[in-house]
Short mmCIF file of C-alpha atoms in Angstrom, two decimals:
data_model
loop_
_atom_site.label_atom_id
_atom_site.label_comp_id
_atom_site.label_asym_id
_atom_site.label_seq_id
_atom_site.Cartn_x
_atom_site.Cartn_y
_atom_site.Cartn_z
CA MET A 176 4.14 -21.98 -6.98
CA ILE A 177 6.04 -20.10 -9.37
CA ARG A 178 7.88 -20.36 -13.09
CA ARG A 179 11.48 -20.66 -13.24
CA ASP A 180 11.40 -17.71 -15.61
CA LEU A 181 10.42 -15.33 -13.79
CA VAL A 182 12.68 -16.27 -10.52
CA ASP A 183 15.39 -15.60 -12.88
CA ALA A 184 13.97 -12.32 -14.09
CA MET A 185 13.47 -10.95 -10.78
CA VAL A 186 16.76 -11.86 -9.84
CA ALA A 187 18.33 -11.07 -12.67
CA HIS A 188 16.41 -7.45 -12.10
CA ALA A 189 17.90 -7.28 -8.60
CA ARG A 190 21.20 -7.94 -9.84
CA ARG A 191 21.36 -5.28 -12.39
CA ASP A 192 20.15 -2.58 -9.86
CA HIS A 193 22.35 -3.88 -7.13
CA PRO A 194 23.70 -2.19 -4.96
CA ASP A 195 20.43 0.15 -4.71
CA GLU A 196 17.15 -1.60 -4.42
CA ALA A 197 15.24 -3.24 -7.27
CA CYS A 198 11.84 -3.56 -6.81
CA GLY A 199 8.44 -4.84 -9.55
CA GLN A 200 5.39 -7.01 -9.41
CA ILE A 201 4.23 -10.14 -11.24
CA ALA A 202 0.89 -9.97 -12.41
CA GLY A 203 -1.68 -12.54 -12.78
CA PRO A 204 -5.58 -13.09 -13.52
CA GLU A 205 -8.04 -11.92 -10.47
CA GLY A 206 -8.31 -15.12 -8.10
CA SER A 207 -5.87 -17.30 -9.71
CA ASP A 208 -3.19 -16.77 -7.55
CA ARG A 209 -0.59 -17.37 -10.56
CA PRO A 210 2.08 -15.11 -11.11
CA GLU A 211 2.78 -14.61 -15.21
CA ARG A 212 2.93 -11.70 -16.09
CA PHE A 213 6.24 -9.84 -14.78
CA VAL A 214 6.32 -6.23 -14.28
CA PRO A 215 9.75 -4.34 -13.29
CA MET A 216 9.28 -1.10 -11.75
CA LEU A 217 11.36 1.88 -11.04
CA ASN A 218 12.28 2.02 -7.26
CA ALA A 219 11.32 5.91 -7.14
CA GLU A 220 14.07 6.07 -4.05
CA ARG A 221 17.55 5.26 -5.71
CA SER A 222 18.68 3.80 -2.56
CA PRO A 223 20.40 0.74 -1.44
CA THR A 224 18.08 0.83 2.00
CA PHE A 225 14.82 1.78 0.95
CA TYR A 226 12.54 1.68 -2.10
CA ARG A 227 9.18 3.02 -3.35
CA PHE A 228 7.57 2.19 -6.46
CA ASP A 229 7.47 5.44 -9.03
CA ALA A 230 3.72 6.92 -8.09
CA THR A 231 3.23 7.58 -11.91
CA GLU A 232 4.76 4.26 -13.49
CA GLN A 233 2.40 2.43 -10.68
CA LEU A 234 -1.14 4.38 -11.62
CA LYS A 235 0.08 3.48 -15.41
CA VAL A 236 0.49 -0.28 -14.47
CA HIS A 237 -2.29 -0.43 -12.09
CA ARG A 238 -4.47 0.61 -15.04
CA GLU A 239 -3.18 -2.17 -17.34
CA MET A 240 -3.92 -4.59 -14.96
CA GLU A 241 -7.60 -3.73 -14.39
CA ARG A 242 -7.84 -3.97 -17.90
CA ASN A 243 -6.53 -7.01 -18.22
CA ASP A 244 -8.72 -8.54 -14.74
CA GLU A 245 -5.40 -9.24 -13.20
CA VAL A 246 -3.95 -8.36 -9.60
CA PRO A 247 -0.72 -8.10 -7.85
CA VAL A 248 0.13 -11.87 -7.53
CA VAL A 249 3.78 -11.05 -6.36
CA VAL A 250 5.52 -7.99 -4.84
CA TYR A 251 8.88 -8.03 -4.87
CA HIS A 252 12.05 -6.49 -3.83
CA SER A 253 15.99 -6.89 -3.24
CA HIS A 254 18.01 -6.20 -0.22
CA THR A 255 21.38 -5.78 -1.09
CA ALA A 256 23.27 -6.09 2.71
CA THR A 257 20.97 -8.02 4.47
CA GLU A 258 18.97 -11.13 4.88
CA PRO A 259 15.87 -11.64 2.77
CA TYR A 260 13.49 -11.21 5.85
CA PRO A 261 10.76 -8.11 5.78
CA SER A 262 12.14 -5.10 7.60
CA ARG A 263 10.19 -3.18 9.82
CA THR A 264 9.35 -0.40 6.96
CA ASP A 265 8.68 -3.38 4.56
CA ILE A 266 5.98 -4.78 7.64
CA SER A 267 4.43 -1.02 8.04
CA TYR A 268 4.18 -0.57 4.34
CA ALA A 269 2.54 -3.98 3.31
CA GLN A 270 -0.80 -3.27 1.99
CA GLU A 271 -1.94 -6.05 -0.52
CA PRO A 272 -3.12 -8.94 1.55
CA ASP A 273 -3.94 -11.34 -1.08
CA ALA A 274 0.10 -10.54 -2.67
CA HIS A 275 2.90 -13.05 -2.01
CA TYR A 276 6.22 -10.54 -0.98
CA VAL A 277 8.92 -11.85 -2.05
CA LEU A 278 12.26 -10.90 -1.15
CA ILE A 279 15.80 -11.60 -3.00
CA SER A 280 19.14 -10.82 -0.96
CA THR A 281 21.94 -9.77 -3.52
CA ARG A 282 24.48 -9.64 -0.41
CA ASP A 283 26.36 -12.17 -1.77
CA PRO A 284 27.87 -11.92 -5.19
CA GLU A 285 27.39 -15.56 -6.54
CA GLU A 286 24.41 -17.01 -4.62
CA HIS A 287 21.28 -14.79 -4.62
CA GLU A 288 18.48 -15.53 -1.71
CA LEU A 289 15.22 -15.88 -2.36
CA ARG A 290 12.40 -16.26 -0.29
CA SER A 291 8.30 -15.68 -0.04
CA TYR A 292 5.69 -14.25 2.82
CA ARG A 293 2.71 -13.06 3.35
CA ILE A 294 1.97 -9.42 5.53
CA VAL A 295 -1.32 -9.34 6.64
CA ASP A 296 -2.23 -6.87 9.49
CA GLY A 297 1.92 -6.59 10.49
CA VAL A 298 2.11 -10.33 10.58
CA VAL A 299 4.58 -11.74 8.31
CA THR A 300 4.56 -15.64 7.94
CA GLU A 301 6.92 -17.12 5.44
CA GLU A 302 5.70 -19.19 2.91
CA PRO A 303 7.75 -22.55 0.99
CA VAL A 304 8.56 -21.56 -2.72
CA GLN A 305 8.27 -24.08 -5.06
CA VAL A 306 9.67 -23.42 -8.68
CA VAL A 307 8.12 -25.24 -11.59
CA GLU A 308 9.34 -25.20 -15.38
CA SER A 309 5.51 -24.70 -16.37
CA TYR A 310 2.12 -24.59 -14.56
CA MET A 311 0.41 -26.66 -16.90
CA PHE A 312 2.64 -30.01 -16.11
CA ALA A 313 2.69 -28.85 -12.04
CA HIS A 314 0.81 -30.91 -9.54
CA THR A 315 -1.11 -28.15 -8.15
CA GLY A 316 -3.28 -30.31 -5.72
CA VAL A 317 -7.31 -31.39 -5.58
CA ASP A 318 -8.41 -27.85 -6.07
CA ASP A 319 -7.59 -28.93 -9.78
CA THR A 320 -9.70 -31.67 -10.35
CA PRO A 321 -12.69 -31.32 -12.01
CA ASP A 322 -16.14 -31.65 -10.45
CA GLY A 323 -17.76 -34.88 -10.46
CA SER A 324 -14.42 -36.62 -11.08
CA MET B 179 -22.99 13.07 -12.29
CA ALA B 180 -20.52 12.86 -9.41
CA ILE B 181 -16.96 12.42 -8.38
CA THR B 182 -15.85 8.23 -9.03
CA VAL B 183 -13.76 7.18 -6.75
CA SER B 184 -11.62 3.89 -7.07
CA ILE B 185 -10.70 2.09 -3.58
CA PRO B 186 -7.93 -0.42 -3.08
CA THR B 187 -8.20 -3.63 -1.89
CA ILE B 188 -6.72 -2.86 1.43
CA LEU B 189 -9.89 -0.06 1.97
CA ARG B 190 -12.74 -2.29 0.83
CA THR B 191 -13.51 -3.13 4.16
CA HIS B 192 -14.97 0.35 4.22
CA THR B 193 -16.84 0.42 1.33
CA GLY B 194 -18.94 -2.88 1.57
CA GLY B 195 -16.35 -4.49 -1.00
CA GLN B 196 -17.16 -2.43 -3.47
CA LYS B 197 -14.21 -1.23 -5.90
CA SER B 198 -15.03 2.06 -6.64
CA VAL B 199 -17.68 4.79 -4.86
CA GLU B 200 -19.11 7.72 -6.00
CA ALA B 201 -18.65 11.32 -3.91
CA ALA B 202 -19.00 14.73 -4.01
CA GLY B 203 -16.59 18.03 -3.36
CA THR B 204 -14.66 20.57 -5.75
CA THR B 205 -11.54 19.73 -3.50
CA LEU B 206 -9.62 16.55 -2.95
CA ALA B 207 -9.99 17.46 0.88
CA GLN B 208 -14.16 18.05 0.29
CA VAL B 209 -13.98 14.64 -1.60
CA ILE B 210 -12.35 12.84 1.26
CA ASP B 211 -14.92 14.14 4.09
CA ASP B 212 -17.71 13.13 1.64
CA LEU B 213 -15.85 9.60 1.40
CA GLU B 214 -15.98 9.82 5.24
CA ALA B 215 -19.43 10.50 5.55
CA ASN B 216 -20.82 7.71 3.75
CA HIS B 217 -17.85 5.28 4.57
CA GLY B 218 -16.49 6.03 8.19
CA GLY B 219 -13.48 5.10 9.02
CA LEU B 220 -11.78 6.05 5.21
CA LYS B 221 -10.67 9.62 6.00
CA SER B 222 -8.46 8.17 8.58
CA ARG B 223 -6.67 5.84 6.19
CA LEU B 224 -6.09 8.66 3.89
CA VAL B 225 -5.11 11.48 6.07
CA LYS B 226 -2.97 12.24 8.78
CA GLU B 227 -1.79 15.61 10.28
CA GLY B 228 -3.73 17.76 7.81
CA SER B 229 -1.70 16.23 5.07
CA LEU B 230 -2.22 13.17 2.87
CA HIS B 231 -0.62 9.75 4.81
CA ARG B 232 2.77 8.98 3.32
CA PHE B 233 1.32 5.26 2.54
CA VAL B 234 -1.15 5.82 -0.17
CA ASN B 235 -0.77 7.72 -3.57
CA VAL B 236 -3.78 9.80 -4.42
CA TYR B 237 -4.72 10.71 -8.45
CA VAL B 238 -7.13 12.71 -10.04
CA ASN B 239 -7.80 11.75 -13.30
CA ASP B 240 -3.93 10.92 -14.05
CA GLU B 241 -1.80 13.11 -12.13
CA ASP B 242 -0.70 12.13 -8.53
CA VAL B 243 -2.11 15.08 -6.38
CA ARG B 244 1.28 15.43 -4.55
CA PHE B 245 2.39 17.30 -7.68
CA SER B 246 -1.11 19.59 -7.73
CA GLY B 247 -1.79 20.76 -4.29
CA GLY B 248 -2.59 17.53 -1.91
CA LEU B 249 -5.86 17.65 -0.03
CA GLU B 250 -6.24 21.24 -2.03
CA ALA B 251 -5.95 19.57 -5.40
CA ALA B 252 -9.35 20.75 -7.63
CA VAL B 253 -11.86 18.34 -8.43
CA LYS B 254 -14.70 18.15 -10.91
CA ASP B 255 -17.86 16.58 -11.68
CA GLY B 256 -17.05 13.62 -13.96
CA ASP B 257 -13.69 13.69 -12.55
CA ASN B 258 -11.92 9.95 -11.52
CA VAL B 259 -10.33 10.13 -8.00
CA THR B 260 -7.99 6.71 -7.86
CA ILE B 261 -6.21 5.69 -4.16
CA LEU B 262 -3.74 3.10 -4.48
CA PRO B 263 -1.37 1.88 -1.44
CA ALA B 264 2.21 3.00 -1.62
CA VAL B 265 4.40 0.28 -2.81
CA ALA B 266 7.71 0.98 0.04
CA GLY B 267 9.87 -0.88 2.21
CA GLY B 268 13.65 -0.73 3.18
#
């Protein structure tokens, strides 16, 4: 589940950097699995076929997230000429077992494609994406029922 | 005083779940050998064929060691070594 404004921000970033790949993360409170704070990152490769977080910026953002008790809930990047499915390189680098890996394809100039995956130990599992206006009013299932009710 | 090494989620299986551990050494290579002695399995995740693995970023305080000597980067007591997974792909 992800807020519409965060989806719009990822897509806008992907469109802005097209034809190079765009990348970034969305931070959320540790343990919440709720993406909240949009953090676009520099693609140090500035390439249409490869991305890498700029290492210096990554450390700075990591420190901010530690101070805020946040983790990267979403790690996103774009594919600018191919479908939004993790490439072999994406899979080999995927090292955040708790993150949702979001891929955005900008191969079509009008319609973007956005999909989300878990990548754990080299195994890719697609997951449904539910876009909501606000987390406050979204139905989030029995886990949110207060104890004793 | 020792060197504090912060461990990313993906490598915490080697540190019993600890987010940071202490180590000793005067170069990054020595720190990694000391880590390996106490938390077996870490070294092969960090070093490949005598240099830092491309899947990890290692920082001494705020400095990316790729720009300060790699495994030969100098480390002293009180320093913080931060290990982060490289976030990359195609």
